[in-house]
Amino acid sequence: MKPKTKKILYWSLGSVAGLLLIGLAVFLLKREELLRYAMGEVKTKVERKYPVTLALGPARFTDLNTVQIDGVSLLPTEGLRDTLLTAKRINASISLRSLFARRPVFSDLQISQAQLRARKNAAGLDNYGFLLKKRGAATVKRDTTKGTNYGAVLNQLLDAGLDNIPGQADFRDFLVDYRSPRHTATLTMPRLAIEDGDLTGQLTVVLDSVTNRIGLTGHVEQGDENLDVQVFGQNRQPVILPYLQRRYGARVQFDTLNLSLAGKEFDDEQLTVRGAASASNFRVNHPKISVADVVVQRGGIDFVATLGQNYLALDKGSKVRLNKIEAYPQLSVKMRTPAELKGRYDENTLNYSPRLRGLLVALNVESAATPATDFFASLPQGIFEAVEGMQGTGTLQYRLSAALDMQRVDSLKFDSGLSAKNFRITRFGKTDLRMLNTEFPYTAYNDKGDSLKTFLVGPSNPEFVPFDQVSNYLKYAIITAEDPRFFTHKGFMEKAFVKSAIQNIKEKRFARGGSTLSMQLVKNVFLTRQKTIARKAEEALMVWLIENTRLVSKQRMMEVYLNIIEWGPSKYRWPGGERGVYGVKEAARFYYSKEPAELNLQESLYLASIIPKPKYARQSFDAYGDLRRSTRYFFRLIADIMAARGYIPEGEAEGLSRSVNLTGPARAYMAFSARPDTTRVVPADSSQFEPINLIDLLNTGGAPDAGVNTNQPREEQAAPAGKDKQR
């Protein structure tokens, strides 16, 4: 290359380099000015979008395209004017092209030592409500006369949440603090990162004094209606749901929860949401559910949910998984407004809140046919303890249909059943239900769960009475009063159950049991006195197994029942100790000094009448040992039914006595009073009477008080509702 050419090349390269250096210097000087402009644009844009004042600290470039802002605060200008957000430092990448185009675009957001302090006061004012309003959309109208549109509310929350998810973010030492008159919550995040939609984080949540240390993973993107999030407890500790514990006293926890949203549609003020939720080691503890934890190792739901005006529904296409059991639920809940309730209400439900009085619920559930062994293994732990480990052949399938209108409680519909195909038990679980066919020890307990007496149910016990040695009067009186279809049903009487449920709803308590003799027997022999949902469910399954596989004959079931049920005061002291009155032999001797085979109709009716409340047997009589009117009515009713069914001749029912002659130890134990002698005339003491004032009598138009007529019958008193295991 010639020297002249080299010289030209060097000058050209030097000029280019010089121009680049000059350009770089101009850029470095200019970008600071552009950055100040960009910060102003951000402030203007935020304050235009939200009713807030955004304060930004000094901003500078830390490298070619990374900006650091030292100090940020966000103060609402409407509602509760309390600073919502502060941050010590924010780092973000800025597109240089967008910067020079005066349309700054930030990404890779990093926030350090930020605090989000949400507040709500007693007047209902808050400093965060503006975030829930979707950009460009009108606020959801709240018409209190029409109730709540749950679809519009949820759609608004979902939109607000999805629209505010950053594309790239790294939160460090982030504190979220919420305070309201009813709740307090503190959320501490050592780190929460979102990179290309992938979410990872750890946080500590203290809500209403319940602390959870939680890990998060998943995928979320701004504006995307498809998301997938996994929540799990750190350090092998479960996650506890605090609201349920505070509101209902229920401890609900899980190890891992997966939640996914597969899309939503909001049309005509109605929202349809599709998604799935599943949990591992899900636990529930509540005294009305079970005395022990109810545990589902693996459970989940694929849901298609619809929400609208006072309306919630779980639609067709939803599926519930309970370990290996799959079920297909459909649920609808309608809540009438006070205006809709006006003039059409059930007086029996006035003790409920207006919201509950307007409730209209329909539920249908049908499970898939499940292999018997898988079915038993999939049942929740803590409910069906007696059948844990049970195995069998064939398949089992469950179905349930129910409908309740709190405006017409008497219209309650309920149908439930477990069907089997080629089912046979090959192995029993913790409890061998065939025990009823053999001699076995039975322990009676009091209401506190203390054991009172243990005795054998079988021939080796001299107190045991075979079925054919019990008076037919007593057997038929019990069947008529307690379970008219005992010898024909398979353990359940749904009509009786529905009637009991209706009464319990109206009285807002367990006022009526509705148990068949089969259910009473299983409850007494195998279960405890605890009145829980778990015990009732376990009782129903055990009865179904006994009745539908014909493990025990009806006659044997009745025989065991007659020999174990409580029939009198638990503190009665027999020769040898205080042990109460249990079984038909002790009952016959205690009340009548007879053998069970010798009982007549009147005596049998009395024994049948006190089965629901044996500890209150004394309440069937007045102070002088005469039957009360309510007891006499029971005698007449049961006797007429027995005659109509051919259990006794009609003449016996018509000639029924109005009294029961207690000839056993019961008479002395009940301590009746001696009847006063009304045949003896006692001269009156004239000094106790005041002269009649005829003027006062004429003025009042009445008669003087003549005192109390001691010959009038005593006012009848209803027997108290006794607690009894056999019901």
XYZ file of C-alpha atoms in Angstrom:
727
model
C 0.000 0.000 0.000
C 1.268 3.425 -0.929
C 2.124 5.879 1.860
C -0.495 8.325 0.597
C -3.191 5.646 0.703
C -2.206 4.632 4.230
C -2.360 8.227 5.322
C -5.876 8.611 3.911
C -7.003 5.366 5.637
C -5.609 6.445 9.009
C -7.263 9.849 8.704
C -10.602 8.165 7.804
C -10.463 5.742 10.746
C -9.424 8.528 13.036
C -12.314 10.679 11.837
C -14.810 7.862 12.372
C -13.420 7.166 15.807
C -13.553 10.830 16.622
C -17.104 11.104 15.443
C -18.017 8.055 17.517
C -16.374 9.528 20.565
C -18.123 12.838 19.991
C -21.416 10.961 19.434
C -20.903 8.923 22.563
C -20.141 12.038 24.547
C -23.233 13.730 23.170
C -25.295 10.577 23.950
C -23.991 10.366 27.482
C -24.822 14.000 28.024
C -28.155 13.763 26.239
C -29.357 10.535 27.880
C -29.389 12.148 31.301
C -31.704 14.789 29.901
C -33.797 12.071 28.222
C -33.894 10.111 31.488
C -35.278 13.114 33.336
C -37.851 13.407 30.578
C -38.661 9.673 30.862
C -39.141 9.952 34.643
C -41.541 12.826 34.039
C -43.439 10.707 31.486
C -43.700 7.821 33.935
C -45.018 10.119 36.646
C -47.539 11.699 34.267
C -48.682 8.332 32.918
C -49.206 6.808 36.383
C -50.988 9.860 37.762
C -53.194 9.994 34.669
C -54.116 6.317 35.044
C -54.627 6.303 38.828
C -55.782 8.894 41.389
C -52.341 9.084 43.023
C -49.300 11.272 43.495
C -46.102 9.495 42.430
C -42.880 10.822 43.930
C -39.630 9.671 42.266
C -36.196 10.211 43.792
C -32.987 10.947 41.872
C -32.530 8.724 38.783
C -29.232 7.853 37.127
C -27.672 5.345 34.772
C -25.535 2.685 36.439
C -24.393 1.251 33.103
C -25.272 1.690 29.463
C -29.015 0.944 29.777
C -29.697 0.260 33.485
C -31.416 2.970 35.500
C -31.410 3.289 39.277
C -34.068 5.341 41.076
C -33.265 6.190 44.685
C -36.602 6.425 46.456
C -40.218 5.989 45.310
C -43.540 6.701 47.024
C -47.175 6.428 45.947
C -49.856 8.455 47.732
C -53.571 8.126 46.804
C -55.449 11.374 46.218
C -58.873 9.779 46.737
C -60.315 7.579 49.451
C -58.012 7.067 52.422
C -55.013 9.353 51.791
C -52.364 7.175 53.338
C -49.105 6.328 51.540
C -49.594 3.017 49.776
C -46.114 2.217 48.441
C -42.562 3.171 49.289
C -39.299 1.731 47.957
C -35.700 2.569 48.819
C -34.322 1.688 45.405
C -35.600 0.546 42.005
C -33.376 -0.754 39.203
C -34.727 -1.295 35.698
C -33.460 -1.737 32.145
C -34.565 0.877 29.642
C -34.699 0.521 25.897
C -32.362 3.195 24.452
C -34.333 3.258 21.235
C -37.537 3.935 23.128
C -35.732 6.504 25.215
C -34.610 8.543 22.166
C -38.090 8.082 20.670
C -39.400 9.684 23.896
C -41.539 6.620 24.600
C -39.560 4.974 27.408
C -40.036 1.233 27.917
C -38.725 -0.301 31.159
C -38.049 -3.995 31.813
C -36.203 -6.281 34.256
C -37.673 -4.476 37.255
C -35.756 -4.890 40.540
C -37.218 -3.430 43.721
C -35.295 -3.359 46.992
C -36.654 -2.711 50.494
C -40.166 -1.887 49.318
C -43.205 -1.583 51.578
C -46.804 -1.854 50.441
C -49.073 -0.670 53.249
C -52.759 -1.234 52.539
C -55.210 0.362 54.935
C -58.986 0.350 55.435
C -60.758 2.279 58.176
C -64.040 1.747 60.001
C -65.829 4.077 57.563
C -64.930 1.788 54.658
C -62.333 4.105 53.105
C -59.148 2.485 51.798
C -55.957 3.436 50.004
C -55.831 0.551 47.504
C -59.275 0.242 45.909
C -58.208 2.081 42.740
C -55.941 -0.859 41.826
C -58.968 -3.128 41.498
C -60.481 -1.049 38.728
C -59.742 -2.389 35.265
C -58.214 0.200 32.947
C -60.789 1.677 30.596
C -63.657 -0.250 32.218
C -66.474 1.134 34.280
C -66.679 0.290 37.927
C -68.936 -2.652 38.738
C -72.287 -1.262 39.765
C -73.380 -2.319 43.225
C -77.154 -2.296 43.492
C -77.962 -3.387 47.038
C -81.585 -4.056 46.089
C -80.454 -6.718 43.636
C -77.704 -8.217 45.745
C -74.163 -9.011 44.655
C -73.069 -9.930 41.163
C -70.346 -12.408 42.099
C -69.362 -12.843 38.472
C -68.696 -9.125 37.957
C -66.771 -8.862 41.224
C -64.525 -11.860 40.495
C -63.968 -10.776 36.899
C -62.875 -7.357 38.120
C -60.455 -8.894 40.630
C -58.973 -11.264 38.043
C -58.499 -8.497 35.483
C -56.884 -6.211 38.046
C -54.534 -8.943 39.184
C -53.552 -10.140 35.713
C -53.086 -6.623 34.339
C -50.685 -5.678 37.126
C -48.346 -8.657 36.790
C -44.925 -7.369 35.621
C -43.213 -9.179 32.770
C -39.806 -9.149 34.457
C -39.409 -8.436 38.144
C -37.157 -9.134 41.098
C -38.519 -8.111 44.494
C -36.077 -8.208 47.419
C -36.991 -7.584 51.065
C -40.560 -6.702 50.067
C -43.066 -6.061 52.877
C -46.849 -6.074 52.388
C -48.821 -4.897 55.407
C -52.649 -4.820 55.573
C -54.769 -3.366 58.356
C -58.556 -3.133 58.669
C -61.013 -3.140 61.583
C -61.577 -6.889 61.081
C -58.287 -8.294 59.807
C -54.548 -7.775 59.939
C -52.026 -9.305 57.578
C -48.291 -9.045 57.113
C -46.463 -10.579 54.161
C -42.674 -10.586 54.045
C -40.898 -11.597 50.845
C -37.129 -12.106 51.040
C -37.312 -12.567 47.276
C -39.964 -12.914 44.572
C -38.824 -13.121 40.956
C -40.630 -13.238 37.606
C -38.495 -13.994 34.554
C -40.173 -14.562 31.203
C -43.349 -15.395 33.156
C -41.685 -17.992 35.389
C -42.463 -17.298 39.036
C -40.298 -18.255 42.034
C -40.377 -16.911 45.532
C -40.469 -17.374 49.254
C -42.642 -15.476 51.663
C -43.792 -15.416 55.261
C -47.447 -14.601 55.851
C -48.940 -13.643 59.212
C -52.724 -13.381 58.927
C -54.897 -12.966 62.007
C -52.042 -14.336 64.192
C -51.546 -17.460 62.013
C -48.047 -17.692 60.509
C -47.202 -19.518 57.275
C -43.822 -19.837 55.559
C -44.632 -20.439 51.923
C -42.786 -21.219 48.736
C -44.123 -20.235 45.293
C -43.424 -21.553 41.813
C -45.379 -21.325 38.569
C -45.944 -19.397 35.386
C -47.830 -16.093 35.133
C -47.860 -13.465 32.415
C -49.379 -10.010 32.282
C -52.897 -10.078 30.849
C -52.750 -13.828 30.194
C -55.819 -15.666 31.482
C -53.879 -18.924 31.636
C -51.766 -19.291 34.750
C -50.338 -22.074 36.871
C -49.153 -21.546 40.456
C -47.922 -23.987 43.095
C -48.022 -23.062 46.785
C -46.182 -25.195 49.334
C -45.036 -25.036 52.925
C -41.346 -24.534 53.579
C -39.230 -26.627 55.939
C -41.752 -29.489 55.656
C -44.350 -27.418 57.483
C -47.990 -27.305 56.257
C -49.794 -24.233 54.997
C -52.735 -23.267 57.238
C -55.769 -21.365 55.973
C -56.228 -18.687 58.659
C -59.643 -17.257 57.727
C -61.465 -20.562 58.229
C -59.825 -20.996 61.606
C -60.831 -17.513 62.732
C -64.330 -17.505 61.261
C -65.469 -21.101 61.814
C -62.964 -22.608 64.235
C -61.838 -25.058 61.544
C -58.182 -25.890 61.071
C -57.600 -26.479 57.346
C -54.110 -27.134 56.035
C -52.191 -28.720 53.169
C -48.623 -29.495 52.163
C -48.867 -28.447 48.514
C -51.589 -26.682 46.530
C -51.657 -26.437 42.742
C -53.972 -23.865 41.184
C -54.396 -23.290 37.469
C -56.681 -21.038 35.451
C -57.510 -22.208 31.936
C -59.493 -19.172 30.840
C -62.569 -17.104 31.607
C -65.510 -15.578 29.773
C -67.532 -12.603 30.994
C -70.728 -12.102 29.045
C -74.075 -10.594 29.953
C -73.002 -9.936 33.554
C -72.115 -13.612 34.006
C -68.634 -15.063 34.447
C -67.560 -18.579 33.478
C -64.211 -19.719 34.840
C -62.364 -22.918 33.936
C -59.457 -24.306 35.848
C -58.193 -26.889 38.296
C -57.048 -27.122 41.898
C -55.376 -29.988 43.717
C -53.794 -30.510 47.109
C -51.615 -33.073 48.821
C -52.003 -34.118 52.450
C -55.110 -31.977 52.850
C -56.309 -31.899 56.488
C -59.446 -30.579 58.164
C -60.103 -30.472 61.893
C -63.379 -29.257 63.391
C -65.247 -30.705 66.403
C -68.500 -30.966 64.447
C -66.793 -32.844 61.616
C -64.597 -35.286 63.503
C -62.688 -35.625 66.768
C -59.577 -36.456 64.724
C -58.035 -34.868 61.648
C -59.775 -35.731 58.390
C -56.998 -36.379 55.883
C -57.050 -36.679 52.094
C -53.647 -37.693 50.782
C -54.381 -36.585 47.221
C -57.443 -34.651 46.141
C -58.413 -32.186 43.489
C -61.067 -30.679 41.275
C -61.312 -29.722 37.614
C -63.941 -27.015 37.643
C -66.252 -25.194 35.302
C -67.780 -22.498 37.486
C -70.418 -19.901 36.678
C -70.996 -16.799 38.783
C -73.702 -14.197 38.328
C -76.236 -12.038 40.151
C -76.666 -13.728 43.558
C -75.756 -16.981 41.847
C -72.926 -19.521 42.030
C -72.737 -22.830 40.176
C -70.413 -25.733 39.555
C -71.394 -26.830 36.065
C -71.370 -30.049 34.098
C -67.828 -30.976 33.136
C -66.459 -30.551 36.656
C -64.667 -33.514 38.189
C -63.577 -34.213 41.759
C -60.753 -36.617 42.599
C -60.525 -38.211 46.040
C -57.387 -40.336 45.887
C -58.538 -43.003 43.380
C -62.239 -42.119 43.427
C -63.567 -39.818 40.700
C -66.903 -38.056 41.040
C -68.836 -35.637 38.858
C -70.588 -32.894 40.855
C -73.128 -30.295 39.787
C -74.011 -27.570 42.272
C -76.111 -24.429 42.097
C -76.573 -21.852 44.847
C -79.092 -19.017 44.528
C -79.419 -16.293 47.153
C -82.643 -14.301 47.100
C -82.547 -10.633 48.037
C -84.611 -9.148 50.913
C -86.955 -7.689 48.298
C -87.512 -11.154 46.817
C -88.126 -12.570 50.287
C -90.786 -10.030 51.191
C -94.158 -11.677 51.648
C -92.948 -15.227 50.959
C -91.108 -16.810 53.819
C -91.210 -19.906 55.943
C -91.942 -18.851 59.516
C -89.884 -21.811 60.757
C -86.685 -20.285 59.317
C -87.007 -16.830 60.868
C -84.228 -17.728 63.329
C -81.797 -17.718 60.387
C -80.135 -14.651 58.873
C -81.873 -13.043 55.850
C -79.134 -14.385 53.581
C -79.690 -17.975 54.730
C -83.487 -17.589 54.606
C -83.183 -16.786 50.915
C -80.965 -19.765 50.100
C -81.861 -22.131 47.278
C -79.429 -25.042 46.786
C -79.362 -28.009 44.421
C -76.634 -30.670 44.404
C -76.043 -33.774 42.309
C -73.016 -36.041 42.619
C -72.269 -39.335 40.909
C -69.000 -41.196 41.186
C -67.410 -43.464 38.626
C -67.560 -47.210 39.260
C -64.474 -47.842 41.399
C -62.826 -51.188 42.241
C -63.863 -52.053 45.790
C -60.349 -52.188 47.252
C -59.469 -48.816 45.687
C -62.747 -47.386 46.972
C -62.018 -48.293 50.599
C -58.362 -47.184 50.317
C -59.459 -43.801 48.911
C -61.841 -42.874 51.718
C -60.587 -39.963 53.881
C -58.627 -40.927 56.962
C -60.250 -39.936 60.236
C -63.803 -40.710 59.097
C -64.058 -44.378 58.125
C -61.637 -45.899 60.635
C -63.606 -49.139 61.001
C -63.147 -50.055 57.326
C -59.518 -48.964 56.961
C -57.702 -51.828 55.239
C -60.907 -53.466 53.946
C -60.617 -55.195 50.575
C -63.107 -56.672 48.174
C -63.935 -57.704 44.654
C -66.287 -55.971 42.227
C -66.999 -52.233 42.007
C -68.761 -49.601 44.108
C -70.456 -46.424 42.904
C -71.925 -43.556 44.957
C -74.666 -41.096 44.032
C -76.328 -38.198 45.807
C -79.119 -35.814 44.864
C -80.376 -33.036 47.136
C -82.378 -29.833 46.870
C -83.206 -27.319 49.603
C -85.302 -24.171 49.434
C -85.165 -22.334 52.751
C -88.464 -20.667 51.828
C -90.151 -24.065 51.708
C -88.131 -26.315 54.000
C -90.810 -29.013 53.858
C -89.965 -29.456 50.170
C -86.463 -30.757 51.011
C -85.383 -33.530 48.650
C -82.621 -35.987 49.435
C -81.606 -39.207 47.762
C -78.336 -40.981 48.446
C -77.077 -44.456 47.772
C -74.104 -46.735 47.293
C -74.545 -49.341 44.573
C -72.412 -52.422 44.053
C -71.656 -54.731 41.162
C -70.248 -58.204 41.832
C -69.154 -56.909 45.226
C -67.838 -59.264 47.892
C -65.712 -58.550 50.963
C -62.453 -60.506 50.867
C -60.812 -58.899 53.882
C -62.196 -56.870 56.765
C -60.516 -53.728 58.056
C -59.873 -52.640 61.634
C -63.339 -53.847 62.650
C -64.689 -57.275 61.741
C -68.399 -56.632 61.292
C -69.071 -60.380 61.533
C -68.505 -59.967 65.266
C -72.262 -59.457 65.615
C -72.796 -63.128 64.785
C -70.644 -64.292 67.694
C -70.510 -63.761 71.424
C -68.660 -60.510 72.051
C -67.941 -58.113 74.927
C -69.947 -54.906 74.968
C -68.997 -51.790 76.947
C -71.573 -49.176 77.898
C -70.442 -45.561 78.198
C -71.948 -42.453 79.735
C -72.316 -39.085 77.994
C -68.778 -38.113 79.011
C -67.292 -41.208 77.388
C -66.554 -42.990 80.663
C -67.129 -46.748 80.671
C -69.936 -47.871 82.981
C -70.255 -51.552 82.391
C -68.771 -54.325 80.245
C -70.637 -57.564 79.660
C -70.775 -60.422 77.177
C -73.512 -60.517 74.578
C -74.134 -64.207 74.231
C -75.253 -67.423 75.927
C -72.434 -67.489 78.508
C -73.927 -64.364 80.090
C -76.897 -65.334 82.332
C -78.456 -61.931 81.613
C -78.559 -62.640 77.848
C -82.049 -63.308 76.436
C -82.486 -65.104 73.068
C -84.782 -63.496 70.509
C -87.578 -66.070 70.922
C -87.644 -65.575 74.701
C -88.671 -61.931 74.483
C -92.365 -61.010 74.527
C -93.756 -60.417 71.051
C -95.566 -57.423 72.500
C -92.229 -55.767 73.227
C -90.603 -56.681 69.918
C -93.526 -55.384 67.878
C -93.949 -52.268 70.033
C -90.290 -51.339 69.487
C -90.423 -52.016 65.762
C -93.636 -50.017 65.385
C -92.312 -47.051 67.343
C -88.681 -47.032 66.184
C -88.457 -48.663 62.762
C -91.688 -49.931 61.119
C -89.864 -51.344 58.072
C -86.987 -52.958 59.953
C -87.541 -56.441 58.522
C -87.862 -55.208 54.916
C -85.490 -52.260 54.438
C -81.731 -52.463 53.888
C -80.663 -50.317 56.767
C -82.109 -46.927 55.835
C -85.447 -45.130 55.650
C -84.906 -42.036 53.537
C -88.360 -40.597 54.231
C -87.669 -40.680 57.965
C -84.239 -39.140 57.370
C -85.733 -36.300 55.313
C -88.378 -35.601 57.962
C -85.671 -35.470 60.620
C -83.529 -33.163 58.488
C -86.487 -30.816 57.938
C -87.160 -30.612 61.661
C -83.469 -30.100 62.460
C -83.241 -27.240 59.941
C -86.340 -25.561 61.328
C -85.169 -25.837 64.931
C -81.534 -25.070 64.074
C -80.320 -28.030 66.117
C -80.216 -31.831 66.139
C -83.784 -32.210 67.369
C -84.545 -35.529 65.699
C -82.349 -38.441 64.721
C -84.187 -40.522 62.148
C -82.033 -43.589 62.808
C -83.242 -47.069 61.948
C -82.724 -49.962 64.373
C -79.818 -51.076 62.183
C -78.169 -47.677 62.584
C -78.815 -47.614 66.328
C -77.284 -51.070 66.665
C -74.123 -50.171 64.727
C -73.772 -46.938 66.687
C -74.063 -48.731 70.018
C -71.808 -51.687 69.246
C -69.045 -50.192 67.110
C -69.014 -46.411 67.475
C -68.849 -43.650 70.076
C -71.373 -41.165 71.410
C -69.799 -38.278 69.505
C -72.303 -36.378 67.373
C -70.111 -35.596 64.384
C -70.497 -35.750 60.620
C -67.669 -38.285 60.463
C -69.330 -40.660 62.899
C -72.632 -40.447 61.028
C -70.922 -41.145 57.698
C -69.024 -44.100 59.142
C -72.229 -45.425 60.677
C -74.010 -45.255 57.320
C -71.242 -47.142 55.503
C -71.091 -49.879 58.150
C -74.862 -50.319 58.055
C -74.748 -50.565 54.263
C -72.049 -53.242 54.423
C -73.936 -55.299 57.025
C -77.325 -55.039 55.355
C -76.344 -55.298 51.683
C -73.902 -58.172 52.060
C -76.210 -59.960 54.513
C -73.481 -60.357 57.098
C -76.029 -60.513 59.923
C -79.653 -61.633 59.901
C -82.398 -59.236 60.960
C -83.372 -61.527 63.823
C -79.827 -61.573 65.201
C -79.571 -57.787 64.855
C -82.792 -57.382 66.848
C -81.576 -59.889 69.414
C -78.327 -58.001 70.017
C -80.187 -54.685 70.105
C -82.576 -55.912 72.810
C -79.678 -57.135 74.950
C -77.456 -54.052 74.897
C -79.539 -50.879 74.816
C -79.789 -48.627 77.843
C -83.214 -48.788 79.466
C -83.083 -46.713 82.616
C -81.084 -44.467 84.954
C -77.346 -45.049 84.610
C -76.798 -44.551 88.359
C -79.129 -47.294 89.542
C -77.304 -49.586 91.975
C -77.919 -53.295 91.517
C -76.665 -55.900 93.982
C -72.940 -55.859 93.319
C -72.589 -52.257 92.249
C -73.908 -49.222 90.371
C -74.153 -50.013 86.689
C -77.453 -48.735 85.308
C -80.111 -50.675 83.403
C -78.918 -52.382 80.193
C -80.650 -55.046 78.166
C -84.155 -56.431 78.147
C -83.721 -58.741 81.161
C -82.581 -55.954 83.473
C -85.340 -53.702 82.118
C -88.084 -56.263 82.758
C -86.814 -56.886 86.281
C -86.197 -53.221 87.112
C -89.655 -52.030 86.106
C -91.847 -55.083 86.649
C -89.904 -57.856 88.457
C -90.709 -60.082 85.464
C -88.911 -62.057 82.819
C -88.874 -60.573 79.289
C -91.219 -63.278 77.977
C -93.874 -62.311 80.565
C -94.304 -58.657 79.546
C -97.826 -57.643 78.541
C -98.896 -55.011 76.006
C -99.083 -52.102 78.458
C -95.687 -52.871 79.953
C -94.129 -53.320 76.531
C -95.489 -49.999 75.278
C -93.922 -48.227 78.230
C -90.518 -49.827 77.624
C -90.732 -48.887 73.933
C -91.667 -45.303 74.804
C -88.549 -44.639 76.919
C -85.958 -45.970 74.436
C -85.241 -42.463 73.025
C -84.660 -41.052 76.548
C -84.117 -43.854 79.075
C -82.495 -41.580 81.669
C -85.740 -39.605 81.798
C -88.084 -42.550 82.292
C -89.463 -40.779 85.376
C -90.848 -37.999 83.174
C -93.487 -40.334 81.745
C -95.337 -40.091 85.098
C -96.714 -37.284 87.211
C -95.841 -36.865 90.868
C -98.293 -39.611 91.900
C -97.194 -42.263 89.407
C -99.937 -41.717 86.822
C -99.028 -41.640 83.130
C -98.882 -38.196 81.633
C -101.169 -37.288 78.765
C -98.356 -37.371 76.190
C -97.386 -40.911 77.227
C -100.997 -42.093 77.093
C -101.264 -40.648 73.585
C -98.127 -42.557 72.564
C -99.617 -45.794 73.951
C -102.859 -45.348 72.044
C -101.092 -44.400 68.782
C -98.652 -47.330 68.801
C -101.304 -49.822 69.903
C -103.648 -48.767 67.075
C -100.841 -49.140 64.527
C -99.930 -52.561 65.938
C -103.552 -53.648 65.612
C -103.818 -52.296 62.062
C -100.761 -54.323 61.071
C -102.009 -57.486 62.714
C -99.433 -57.592 65.501
C -102.170 -57.626 68.161
C -105.961 -58.166 68.110
C -108.014 -54.988 67.764
C -109.712 -55.764 71.058
C -106.425 -55.452 72.921
C -105.822 -52.009 71.479
C -109.348 -50.875 72.347
C -109.108 -52.210 75.902
C -105.764 -50.528 76.582
C -105.347 -49.419 80.198
C -104.572 -45.792 81.021
C -101.883 -46.686 83.559
C -98.764 -48.772 84.061
C -98.225 -50.630 87.303
C -94.531 -50.520 88.184
C -93.958 -53.511 90.455
C -90.166 -53.658 90.344
C -87.403 -51.595 91.981
C -88.229 -48.733 89.607
C -91.220 -47.668 91.704
C -89.142 -47.010 94.794
C -86.349 -45.454 92.734
C -88.755 -42.979 91.113
C -90.118 -41.980 94.534
C -93.713 -41.140 93.643
C -95.660 -39.028 96.130
C -98.623 -40.366 98.048
C -101.904 -39.191 96.587
C -103.768 -36.782 98.939
C -107.011 -38.029 100.522
C -109.810 -35.995 98.906
C -112.641 -37.957 100.567
C -112.161 -36.394 104.013
C -114.010 -33.083 104.617
C -112.179 -30.538 106.806
C -114.288 -27.732 108.385
C -113.281 -24.367 107.067
C -111.709 -21.777 109.348
C -114.029 -18.772 108.911
C -111.287 -16.431 110.114
C -109.387 -16.863 106.824
C -112.160 -15.313 104.686
C -112.648 -11.574 104.178
C -116.212 -10.109 103.915
C -117.315 -9.646 100.305
C -117.476 -5.989 99.270
C -120.588 -5.831 97.066
C -119.708 -2.344 95.770
C -116.309 -3.511 94.498
C -117.921 -6.596 92.980
C -120.440 -4.486 91.045
C -117.790 -2.009 89.891
C -115.408 -4.663 88.552
C -118.078 -6.892 87.063
C -116.074 -9.924 88.207
C -115.974 -12.507 90.961
C -113.702 -12.564 93.989
C -110.636 -14.812 93.905
C -111.813 -18.123 95.293
C -108.301 -19.576 95.575
C -106.721 -22.528 93.801
C -108.744 -25.640 93.119
C -106.478 -28.410 94.338
C -108.574 -31.001 92.530
C -107.558 -29.677 89.112
C -105.093 -31.888 87.253
C -101.431 -30.810 87.318
C -100.089 -29.096 84.237
C -98.471 -31.563 81.883
C -94.732 -31.098 81.415
C -92.816 -32.153 78.345
C -90.016 -34.600 78.959
C -86.586 -33.056 78.434
C -84.694 -34.024 75.335
C -82.317 -36.605 76.734
C -79.002 -37.538 75.163
C -78.818 -41.192 74.397
C -76.310 -43.349 72.599
C -78.835 -45.726 71.086
C -80.540 -42.969 69.098
